[in-house]
Structures are given as structure tokens and as C-alpha cells.
């Protein structure tokens, strides 16, 4: 990995990585941090090096040089970020599936698609992604993404929606996370536009692992059981019976710092 990092030429794409080496050298060299990138690329050192450089570049773009080189915290987020977090449109679920994979839940109807809030949604993506990465088992086994439009097909039609979808899947590819599968629950009237935007935006690798379910959301849990995702670990707005208290979890996170 060191050799592959050295082989990447020093230019504007590598500036943030080199800055990280100066600002938080111990963390950049920490074995646990390096392993996240190696695991996410099935130990392909060249891909891991490229992803690490992209990771730091994108993190500086999203959080700025003042916050990018310290651990992420809800306490550091601004008012618009707070709105995005409390909206619950993107969450790391607390339980793993039967294969030990993390569950990343997205309810599209709760996304804030306004241009001014787009960066807040992406920072929420990074925060929830790093929550998942705190678990070494998730690093090893990967993540399953669960997506629903939450009965609100109108939200999908809002202007600029396709751009935020593309940005989300681009950033999923930058984070050191292995996406093992993706399940989408779509209402029939919404599925055409979802195919045109979401399927294109997610890229070939994730698209190949995506399964779409054109059913009522409250019937979805039964369909997920054969995939090792039980009803009791899913939130109520996904048809599950989990008693996970999202608001209480947010308050718990205020005193914690995660990832880098």
C-alpha cells in the first residue's frame, strides 16, 4: 500500500492526502485506518491507495480544512446539518444482518433536495457511513443498503433530485465501505424515474447487486427474510418492529467522535 501511495503523482488530487499526513500523521499511518481501505477493495493495494487519496480530497471538500482532519462529531455540524440528521432520511441501523453485514437505511421522502441543503445530506452520508465503519465486523463483511421512497413518489420528481442521487452514490464509492447488496422498495407509479436516475447513478458494481421490489413497503420485511434481514432489526417506517429510538441515538452521538 505504501508503494502504491508513493506511485500516485503529487498534484491537486493528492494535496488533501499530503495535508492529512501533516495534520494527523499518526492516524493516517494507523493500521486500523489502512485496513479499512484494504478491506473495502478486497486487499487490492492499488485501488486502496487511489480510494484513500479520493477520500481525503472529498472530505476536505465537504467539511473544510478546519474539520476534515479531526474525528467527525454531530457537535461540529451546522444548523442545516442538524436538520438533515433529525430528518432521518439516511441512517446506520444499530443491528447487523445474519451475515454480519451493516445496514444502511435510506428513506428518500425524508431527503432535503433543496440546493442549499445538498451538502448537508452528503455530510450526513459520511457521518452515518463512519458510524458503520466503527464496527470491524462491518468492515470485513460489508454493508447492505436499504432504500425506499417512503410512499412519497412526489419527492422523487423534485428538481435537482437526480444530481443529489449521483452525488450520494459517488460518495459511497469514496468511503472505505464494501457495498454487498442493495434492496429498493418502489411504488409502481415511481419506478420508471427511479430506474432512470438511481440505477444510472449508483454505478455498474452496485447496480449489479441491486434488487428492486415493486411492493407495498409493509410487505417488504417478508421479502427480506431470505436475505438474512429480520423484521425485528428494521425500523417501523420500513415495516419492521425494531424499538430503536433514533432521537435518543442522536443525543448519545453528541458526546462521541467517530472515524476521521
PDB file of C-alpha atoms in Angstrom:
ATOM      1  CA  UNK A   1       0.000   0.000   0.000  1.00  0.00           C
ATOM      2  CA  UNK A   2       2.852   2.397   0.825  1.00  0.00           C
ATOM      3  CA  UNK A   3       4.394   1.766  -2.589  1.00  0.00           C
ATOM      4  CA  UNK A   4       1.100   2.423  -4.372  1.00  0.00           C
ATOM      5  CA  UNK A   5       0.584   5.649  -2.421  1.00  0.00           C
ATOM      6  CA  UNK A   6       4.076   6.794  -3.358  1.00  0.00           C
ATOM      7  CA  UNK A   7       3.390   5.973  -7.011  1.00  0.00           C
ATOM      8  CA  UNK A   8       0.445   8.405  -7.170  1.00  0.00           C
ATOM      9  CA  UNK A   9       1.870  11.700  -8.501  1.00  0.00           C
ATOM     10  CA  UNK A  10       1.717  14.762  -6.269  1.00  0.00           C
ATOM     11  CA  UNK A  11      -0.898  17.080  -7.758  1.00  0.00           C
ATOM     12  CA  UNK A  12      -4.073  18.832  -6.673  1.00  0.00           C
ATOM     13  CA  UNK A  13      -5.853  15.464  -6.305  1.00  0.00           C
ATOM     14  CA  UNK A  14      -3.248  14.345  -3.762  1.00  0.00           C
ATOM     15  CA  UNK A  15      -2.964  17.660  -1.892  1.00  0.00           C
ATOM     16  CA  UNK A  16      -5.542  16.728   0.762  1.00  0.00           C
ATOM     17  CA  UNK A  17      -3.872  13.368   1.450  1.00  0.00           C
ATOM     18  CA  UNK A  18      -0.487  15.049   1.855  1.00  0.00           C
ATOM     19  CA  UNK A  19      -2.077  17.636   4.133  1.00  0.00           C
ATOM     20  CA  UNK A  20      -3.556  14.803   6.229  1.00  0.00           C
ATOM     21  CA  UNK A  21      -0.072  13.325   6.595  1.00  0.00           C
ATOM     22  CA  UNK A  22       0.999  16.634   8.158  1.00  0.00           C
ATOM     23  CA  UNK A  23      -2.126  17.408  10.213  1.00  0.00           C
ATOM     24  CA  UNK A  24      -2.901  13.926  11.598  1.00  0.00           C
ATOM     25  CA  UNK A  25       0.149  11.752  10.782  1.00  0.00           C
ATOM     26  CA  UNK A  26      -0.477   9.141  13.451  1.00  0.00           C
ATOM     27  CA  UNK A  27      -3.976   8.459  12.205  1.00  0.00           C
ATOM     28  CA  UNK A  28      -3.027   8.296   8.518  1.00  0.00           C
ATOM     29  CA  UNK A  29      -0.409   5.661   9.376  1.00  0.00           C
ATOM     30  CA  UNK A  30      -2.585   3.763  11.862  1.00  0.00           C
ATOM     31  CA  UNK A  31      -3.011   0.130  10.867  1.00  0.00           C
ATOM     32  CA  UNK A  32      -6.765   0.137  11.588  1.00  0.00           C
ATOM     33  CA  UNK A  33      -7.257   3.097   9.252  1.00  0.00           C
ATOM     34  CA  UNK A  34      -5.214   1.495   6.461  1.00  0.00           C
ATOM     35  CA  UNK A  35      -7.064  -1.795   6.874  1.00  0.00           C
ATOM     36  CA  UNK A  36     -10.417  -0.081   6.251  1.00  0.00           C
ATOM     37  CA  UNK A  37      -9.305   0.826   2.736  1.00  0.00           C
ATOM     38  CA  UNK A  38      -7.662  -2.517   2.053  1.00  0.00           C
ATOM     39  CA  UNK A  39     -10.751  -4.428   3.188  1.00  0.00           C
ATOM     40  CA  UNK A  40     -13.028  -2.216   1.106  1.00  0.00           C
ATOM     41  CA  UNK A  41     -11.047  -3.117  -2.030  1.00  0.00           C
ATOM     42  CA  UNK A  42     -10.539  -6.820  -1.217  1.00  0.00           C
ATOM     43  CA  UNK A  43      -6.879  -6.038  -0.432  1.00  0.00           C
ATOM     44  CA  UNK A  44      -6.113  -4.572  -3.849  1.00  0.00           C
ATOM     45  CA  UNK A  45      -3.346  -2.167  -2.768  1.00  0.00           C
ATOM     46  CA  UNK A  46      -3.547  -0.003  -5.905  1.00  0.00           C
ATOM     47  CA  UNK A  47      -7.306   0.524  -5.573  1.00  0.00           C
ATOM     48  CA  UNK A  48      -6.952   1.125  -1.825  1.00  0.00           C
ATOM     49  CA  UNK A  49      -4.329   3.825  -2.411  1.00  0.00           C
ATOM     50  CA  UNK A  50      -6.481   5.553  -5.034  1.00  0.00           C
ATOM     51  CA  UNK A  51      -9.526   5.404  -2.763  1.00  0.00           C
ATOM     52  CA  UNK A  52      -7.571   6.846   0.170  1.00  0.00           C
ATOM     53  CA  UNK A  53      -6.435   9.828  -1.893  1.00  0.00           C
ATOM     54  CA  UNK A  54     -10.012  10.381  -3.116  1.00  0.00           C
ATOM     55  CA  UNK A  55     -11.296  10.037   0.444  1.00  0.00           C
ATOM     56  CA  UNK A  56      -9.185  12.889   1.820  1.00  0.00           C
ATOM     57  CA  UNK A  57      -9.871  15.124  -1.177  1.00  0.00           C
ATOM     58  CA  UNK A  58     -13.604  14.678  -0.807  1.00  0.00           C
ATOM     59  CA  UNK A  59     -13.563  15.021   2.978  1.00  0.00           C
ATOM     60  CA  UNK A  60     -11.851  18.406   2.732  1.00  0.00           C
ATOM     61  CA  UNK A  61     -14.427  19.489   0.128  1.00  0.00           C
ATOM     62  CA  UNK A  62     -17.323  18.536   2.412  1.00  0.00           C
ATOM     63  CA  UNK A  63     -16.037  19.532   5.851  1.00  0.00           C
ATOM     64  CA  UNK A  64     -13.364  22.132   5.094  1.00  0.00           C
ATOM     65  CA  UNK A  65      -9.736  22.063   6.274  1.00  0.00           C
ATOM     66  CA  UNK A  66     -10.738  23.087   9.801  1.00  0.00           C
ATOM     67  CA  UNK A  67     -12.828  19.938  10.427  1.00  0.00           C
ATOM     68  CA  UNK A  68     -11.598  17.396   7.879  1.00  0.00           C
ATOM     69  CA  UNK A  69      -8.540  16.310   9.853  1.00  0.00           C
ATOM     70  CA  UNK A  70     -10.274  15.551  13.133  1.00  0.00           C
ATOM     71  CA  UNK A  71     -12.837  12.970  14.096  1.00  0.00           C
ATOM     72  CA  UNK A  72     -16.399  13.515  12.923  1.00  0.00           C
ATOM     73  CA  UNK A  73     -18.889  14.689  15.518  1.00  0.00           C
ATOM     74  CA  UNK A  74     -22.512  15.818  15.430  1.00  0.00           C
ATOM     75  CA  UNK A  75     -21.400  18.641  17.699  1.00  0.00           C
ATOM     76  CA  UNK A  76     -19.352  20.078  14.799  1.00  0.00           C
ATOM     77  CA  UNK A  77     -22.262  20.164  12.364  1.00  0.00           C
ATOM     78  CA  UNK A  78     -24.109  23.354  11.497  1.00  0.00           C
ATOM     79  CA  UNK A  79     -27.825  24.142  11.661  1.00  0.00           C
ATOM     80  CA  UNK A  80     -28.617  22.748   8.213  1.00  0.00           C
ATOM     81  CA  UNK A  81     -26.695  19.559   9.019  1.00  0.00           C
ATOM     82  CA  UNK A  82     -28.772  19.236  12.193  1.00  0.00           C
ATOM     83  CA  UNK A  83     -31.969  19.418  10.119  1.00  0.00           C
ATOM     84  CA  UNK A  84     -30.669  16.671   7.825  1.00  0.00           C
ATOM     85  CA  UNK A  85     -29.701  14.433  10.758  1.00  0.00           C
ATOM     86  CA  UNK A  86     -33.020  14.847  12.573  1.00  0.00           C
ATOM     87  CA  UNK A  87     -34.890  14.228   9.327  1.00  0.00           C
ATOM     88  CA  UNK A  88     -33.704  10.626   9.446  1.00  0.00           C
ATOM     89  CA  UNK A  89     -33.525  10.226   5.677  1.00  0.00           C
ATOM     90  CA  UNK A  90     -30.234   8.337   5.939  1.00  0.00           C
ATOM     91  CA  UNK A  91     -29.297   6.182   8.933  1.00  0.00           C
ATOM     92  CA  UNK A  92     -26.898   3.486  10.044  1.00  0.00           C
ATOM     93  CA  UNK A  93     -29.068   0.856  11.714  1.00  0.00           C
ATOM     94  CA  UNK A  94     -27.732  -0.460  15.039  1.00  0.00           C
ATOM     95  CA  UNK A  95     -28.165  -4.188  14.307  1.00  0.00           C
ATOM     96  CA  UNK A  96     -26.330  -6.343  11.765  1.00  0.00           C
ATOM     97  CA  UNK A  97     -27.975  -8.862   9.467  1.00  0.00           C
ATOM     98  CA  UNK A  98     -27.461 -12.613   9.893  1.00  0.00           C
ATOM     99  CA  UNK A  99     -24.310 -12.491   7.751  1.00  0.00           C
ATOM    100  CA  UNK A 100     -22.760  -9.824   9.979  1.00  0.00           C
ATOM    101  CA  UNK A 101     -23.253  -7.043   7.437  1.00  0.00           C
ATOM    102  CA  UNK A 102     -24.102  -3.474   8.358  1.00  0.00           C
ATOM    103  CA  UNK A 103     -27.433  -1.994   7.287  1.00  0.00           C
ATOM    104  CA  UNK A 104     -27.558   1.460   5.744  1.00  0.00           C
ATOM    105  CA  UNK A 105     -31.137   2.707   5.589  1.00  0.00           C
ATOM    106  CA  UNK A 106     -32.343   5.499   3.311  1.00  0.00           C
ATOM    107  CA  UNK A 107     -35.862   6.869   3.116  1.00  0.00           C
ATOM    108  CA  UNK A 108     -35.926   9.106   0.060  1.00  0.00           C
ATOM    109  CA  UNK A 109     -39.073  11.004   1.045  1.00  0.00           C
ATOM    110  CA  UNK A 110     -37.141  12.454   4.006  1.00  0.00           C
ATOM    111  CA  UNK A 111     -34.218  13.740   1.961  1.00  0.00           C
ATOM    112  CA  UNK A 112     -33.942  17.511   1.713  1.00  0.00           C
ATOM    113  CA  UNK A 113     -33.399  18.091  -2.007  1.00  0.00           C
ATOM    114  CA  UNK A 114     -33.026  21.867  -1.820  1.00  0.00           C
ATOM    115  CA  UNK A 115     -29.782  23.000  -3.399  1.00  0.00           C
ATOM    116  CA  UNK A 116     -28.743  24.805  -0.215  1.00  0.00           C
ATOM    117  CA  UNK A 117     -29.101  21.597   1.826  1.00  0.00           C
ATOM    118  CA  UNK A 118     -27.383  19.241  -0.620  1.00  0.00           C
ATOM    119  CA  UNK A 119     -24.017  19.383   1.168  1.00  0.00           C
ATOM    120  CA  UNK A 120     -25.741  18.679   4.490  1.00  0.00           C
ATOM    121  CA  UNK A 121     -27.216  15.467   3.082  1.00  0.00           C
ATOM    122  CA  UNK A 122     -23.772  14.403   1.894  1.00  0.00           C
ATOM    123  CA  UNK A 123     -22.206  15.171   5.283  1.00  0.00           C
ATOM    124  CA  UNK A 124     -24.954  13.044   6.847  1.00  0.00           C
ATOM    125  CA  UNK A 125     -23.982  10.240   4.452  1.00  0.00           C
ATOM    126  CA  UNK A 126     -20.367  10.466   5.633  1.00  0.00           C
ATOM    127  CA  UNK A 127     -21.331  10.572   9.283  1.00  0.00           C
ATOM    128  CA  UNK A 128     -23.632   7.544   9.057  1.00  0.00           C
ATOM    129  CA  UNK A 129     -21.047   5.711   6.943  1.00  0.00           C
ATOM    130  CA  UNK A 130     -18.390   6.235   9.611  1.00  0.00           C
ATOM    131  CA  UNK A 131     -20.815   5.002  12.270  1.00  0.00           C
ATOM    132  CA  UNK A 132     -20.984   1.728  10.339  1.00  0.00           C
ATOM    133  CA  UNK A 133     -17.196   1.608   9.963  1.00  0.00           C
ATOM    134  CA  UNK A 134     -16.721   1.761  13.723  1.00  0.00           C
ATOM    135  CA  UNK A 135     -17.642  -1.942  13.688  1.00  0.00           C
ATOM    136  CA  UNK A 136     -14.749  -4.090  12.424  1.00  0.00           C
ATOM    137  CA  UNK A 137     -17.197  -6.844  11.514  1.00  0.00           C
ATOM    138  CA  UNK A 138     -18.884  -4.447   9.086  1.00  0.00           C
ATOM    139  CA  UNK A 139     -15.512  -3.560   7.556  1.00  0.00           C
ATOM    140  CA  UNK A 140     -14.905  -7.252   6.927  1.00  0.00           C
ATOM    141  CA  UNK A 141     -18.378  -8.293   5.788  1.00  0.00           C
ATOM    142  CA  UNK A 142     -19.596  -5.156   4.060  1.00  0.00           C
ATOM    143  CA  UNK A 143     -22.878  -3.239   4.016  1.00  0.00           C
ATOM    144  CA  UNK A 144     -26.368  -3.757   2.634  1.00  0.00           C
ATOM    145  CA  UNK A 145     -28.205  -0.602   1.528  1.00  0.00           C
ATOM    146  CA  UNK A 146     -31.974  -0.463   2.035  1.00  0.00           C
ATOM    147  CA  UNK A 147     -33.816   2.246   0.101  1.00  0.00           C
ATOM    148  CA  UNK A 148     -37.449   3.303  -0.015  1.00  0.00           C
ATOM    149  CA  UNK A 149     -39.191   6.395  -1.296  1.00  0.00           C
ATOM    150  CA  UNK A 150     -41.500   6.123   1.748  1.00  0.00           C
ATOM    151  CA  UNK A 151     -44.797   6.328  -0.169  1.00  0.00           C
ATOM    152  CA  UNK A 152     -43.964   9.855  -1.308  1.00  0.00           C
ATOM    153  CA  UNK A 153     -43.411   9.473  -5.040  1.00  0.00           C
ATOM    154  CA  UNK A 154     -43.664  13.258  -5.498  1.00  0.00           C
ATOM    155  CA  UNK A 155     -40.369  13.730  -3.657  1.00  0.00           C
ATOM    156  CA  UNK A 156     -38.588  11.847  -6.413  1.00  0.00           C
ATOM    157  CA  UNK A 157     -39.803  14.323  -9.004  1.00  0.00           C
ATOM    158  CA  UNK A 158     -38.333  17.397  -7.362  1.00  0.00           C
ATOM    159  CA  UNK A 159     -35.880  19.455  -9.396  1.00  0.00           C
ATOM    160  CA  UNK A 160     -32.250  18.601  -8.798  1.00  0.00           C
ATOM    161  CA  UNK A 161     -33.056  15.193  -7.301  1.00  0.00           C
ATOM    162  CA  UNK A 162     -31.007  13.271  -9.850  1.00  0.00           C
ATOM    163  CA  UNK A 163     -27.951  15.361  -9.012  1.00  0.00           C
ATOM    164  CA  UNK A 164     -28.072  14.603  -5.294  1.00  0.00           C
ATOM    165  CA  UNK A 165     -28.601  10.899  -6.083  1.00  0.00           C
ATOM    166  CA  UNK A 166     -25.480  10.875  -8.265  1.00  0.00           C
ATOM    167  CA  UNK A 167     -23.531  12.696  -5.543  1.00  0.00           C
ATOM    168  CA  UNK A 168     -24.642  10.199  -2.900  1.00  0.00           C
ATOM    169  CA  UNK A 169     -23.517   7.175  -4.886  1.00  0.00           C
ATOM    170  CA  UNK A 170     -20.261   8.871  -5.839  1.00  0.00           C
ATOM    171  CA  UNK A 171     -19.506   9.445  -2.169  1.00  0.00           C
ATOM    172  CA  UNK A 172     -20.497   5.888  -1.258  1.00  0.00           C
ATOM    173  CA  UNK A 173     -17.748   4.844  -3.668  1.00  0.00           C
ATOM    174  CA  UNK A 174     -15.217   7.134  -1.982  1.00  0.00           C
ATOM    175  CA  UNK A 175     -15.840   5.837   1.539  1.00  0.00           C
ATOM    176  CA  UNK A 176     -13.938   2.662   2.555  1.00  0.00           C
ATOM    177  CA  UNK A 177     -17.127   0.601   2.552  1.00  0.00           C
ATOM    178  CA  UNK A 178     -17.881  -2.550   0.589  1.00  0.00           C
ATOM    179  CA  UNK A 179     -21.454  -2.483  -0.675  1.00  0.00           C
ATOM    180  CA  UNK A 180     -22.502  -6.126  -0.761  1.00  0.00           C
ATOM    181  CA  UNK A 181     -26.115  -5.642  -1.839  1.00  0.00           C
ATOM    182  CA  UNK A 182     -28.874  -3.092  -2.223  1.00  0.00           C
ATOM    183  CA  UNK A 183     -32.636  -3.517  -1.894  1.00  0.00           C
ATOM    184  CA  UNK A 184     -35.079  -0.909  -3.197  1.00  0.00           C
ATOM    185  CA  UNK A 185     -38.771  -0.742  -2.341  1.00  0.00           C
ATOM    186  CA  UNK A 186     -40.572   1.191  -5.062  1.00  0.00           C
ATOM    187  CA  UNK A 187     -44.185   2.047  -5.630  1.00  0.00           C
ATOM    188  CA  UNK A 188     -45.312   1.161  -9.131  1.00  0.00           C
ATOM    189  CA  UNK A 189     -46.003   4.767 -10.166  1.00  0.00           C
ATOM    190  CA  UNK A 190     -42.478   5.829  -9.218  1.00  0.00           C
ATOM    191  CA  UNK A 191     -40.385   3.015 -10.642  1.00  0.00           C
ATOM    192  CA  UNK A 192     -39.707   4.404 -14.127  1.00  0.00           C
ATOM    193  CA  UNK A 193     -37.999   7.571 -12.956  1.00  0.00           C
ATOM    194  CA  UNK A 194     -36.160   5.655 -10.230  1.00  0.00           C
ATOM    195  CA  UNK A 195     -34.725   3.372 -12.879  1.00  0.00           C
ATOM    196  CA  UNK A 196     -33.646   6.332 -15.000  1.00  0.00           C
ATOM    197  CA  UNK A 197     -31.904   8.213 -12.180  1.00  0.00           C
ATOM    198  CA  UNK A 198     -30.966   5.947  -9.287  1.00  0.00           C
ATOM    199  CA  UNK A 199     -29.892   2.911 -11.284  1.00  0.00           C
ATOM    200  CA  UNK A 200     -27.670   5.015 -13.523  1.00  0.00           C
ATOM    201  CA  UNK A 201     -26.225   6.982 -10.631  1.00  0.00           C
ATOM    202  CA  UNK A 202     -25.250   4.001  -8.492  1.00  0.00           C
ATOM    203  CA  UNK A 203     -22.662   2.739 -10.991  1.00  0.00           C
ATOM    204  CA  UNK A 204     -22.155  -0.683 -12.526  1.00  0.00           C
ATOM    205  CA  UNK A 205     -20.863  -2.526  -9.450  1.00  0.00           C
ATOM    206  CA  UNK A 206     -23.681  -1.547  -7.107  1.00  0.00           C
ATOM    207  CA  UNK A 207     -26.241  -1.795  -9.910  1.00  0.00           C
ATOM    208  CA  UNK A 208     -25.286  -5.445 -10.425  1.00  0.00           C
ATOM    209  CA  UNK A 209     -26.020  -6.117  -6.737  1.00  0.00           C
ATOM    210  CA  UNK A 210     -29.313  -4.246  -6.609  1.00  0.00           C
ATOM    211  CA  UNK A 211     -32.653  -5.975  -6.223  1.00  0.00           C
ATOM    212  CA  UNK A 212     -35.839  -3.945  -6.759  1.00  0.00           C
ATOM    213  CA  UNK A 213     -39.119  -4.783  -5.045  1.00  0.00           C
ATOM    214  CA  UNK A 214     -42.274  -3.228  -6.518  1.00  0.00           C
ATOM    215  CA  UNK A 215     -44.493  -3.883  -3.499  1.00  0.00           C
ATOM    216  CA  UNK A 216     -46.090  -2.157  -0.536  1.00  0.00           C
ATOM    217  CA  UNK A 217     -43.440  -1.217   1.983  1.00  0.00           C
ATOM    218  CA  UNK A 218     -45.209  -3.018   4.835  1.00  0.00           C
ATOM    219  CA  UNK A 219     -44.968  -6.285   2.888  1.00  0.00           C
ATOM    220  CA  UNK A 220     -41.250  -5.799   2.379  1.00  0.00           C
ATOM    221  CA  UNK A 221     -39.968  -7.419   5.584  1.00  0.00           C
ATOM    222  CA  UNK A 222     -41.156 -10.851   4.488  1.00  0.00           C
ATOM    223  CA  UNK A 223     -39.217 -10.495   1.236  1.00  0.00           C
ATOM    224  CA  UNK A 224     -36.035  -9.578   3.103  1.00  0.00           C
ATOM    225  CA  UNK A 225     -36.067 -12.571   5.460  1.00  0.00           C
ATOM    226  CA  UNK A 226     -34.452 -14.950   2.911  1.00  0.00           C
ATOM    227  CA  UNK A 227     -31.579 -12.436   2.674  1.00  0.00           C
ATOM    228  CA  UNK A 228     -30.882 -12.652   6.409  1.00  0.00           C
ATOM    229  CA  UNK A 229     -32.538  -9.329   7.293  1.00  0.00           C
ATOM    230  CA  UNK A 230     -35.105  -9.900  10.017  1.00  0.00           C
ATOM    231  CA  UNK A 231     -38.182  -7.826  10.755  1.00  0.00           C
ATOM    232  CA  UNK A 232     -37.071  -7.074  14.320  1.00  0.00           C
ATOM    233  CA  UNK A 233     -33.939  -5.196  13.212  1.00  0.00           C
ATOM    234  CA  UNK A 234     -35.763  -2.903  10.759  1.00  0.00           C
ATOM    235  CA  UNK A 235     -37.325   0.472  11.691  1.00  0.00           C
ATOM    236  CA  UNK A 236     -41.090   0.857  11.831  1.00  0.00           C
ATOM    237  CA  UNK A 237     -41.170   3.157   8.795  1.00  0.00           C
ATOM    238  CA  UNK A 238     -39.620   0.317   6.802  1.00  0.00           C
ATOM    239  CA  UNK A 239     -42.261  -2.109   8.012  1.00  0.00           C
ATOM    240  CA  UNK A 240     -40.103  -3.502  10.828  1.00  0.00           C
ATOM    241  CA  UNK A 241     -40.617  -3.890  14.552  1.00  0.00           C
ATOM    242  CA  UNK A 242     -37.324  -2.528  15.936  1.00  0.00           C
ATOM    243  CA  UNK A 243     -37.675  -0.344  19.018  1.00  0.00           C
ATOM    244  CA  UNK A 244     -34.556   1.646  18.082  1.00  0.00           C
ATOM    245  CA  UNK A 245     -35.014   5.233  19.299  1.00  0.00           C
ATOM    246  CA  UNK A 246     -33.415   7.411  16.641  1.00  0.00           C
ATOM    247  CA  UNK A 247     -33.761  10.720  18.506  1.00  0.00           C
ATOM    248  CA  UNK A 248     -32.169   9.233  21.636  1.00  0.00           C
ATOM    249  CA  UNK A 249     -29.333   7.859  19.487  1.00  0.00           C
ATOM    250  CA  UNK A 250     -28.662  11.351  18.083  1.00  0.00           C
ATOM    251  CA  UNK A 251     -28.285  12.737  21.602  1.00  0.00           C
ATOM    252  CA  UNK A 252     -25.903   9.906  22.509  1.00  0.00           C
ATOM    253  CA  UNK A 253     -23.755  10.708  19.471  1.00  0.00           C
ATOM    254  CA  UNK A 254     -23.284  14.318  20.550  1.00  0.00           C
ATOM    255  CA  UNK A 255     -20.669  13.304  23.062  1.00  0.00           C
ATOM    256  CA  UNK A 256     -18.843  10.949  20.698  1.00  0.00           C
ATOM    257  CA  UNK A 257     -16.293  11.425  17.941  1.00  0.00           C
ATOM    258  CA  UNK A 258     -16.062   8.804  15.213  1.00  0.00           C
ATOM    259  CA  UNK A 259     -13.703   7.961  12.373  1.00  0.00           C
ATOM    260  CA  UNK A 260     -11.528  10.586  10.766  1.00  0.00           C
TER     261      UNK A 260
END
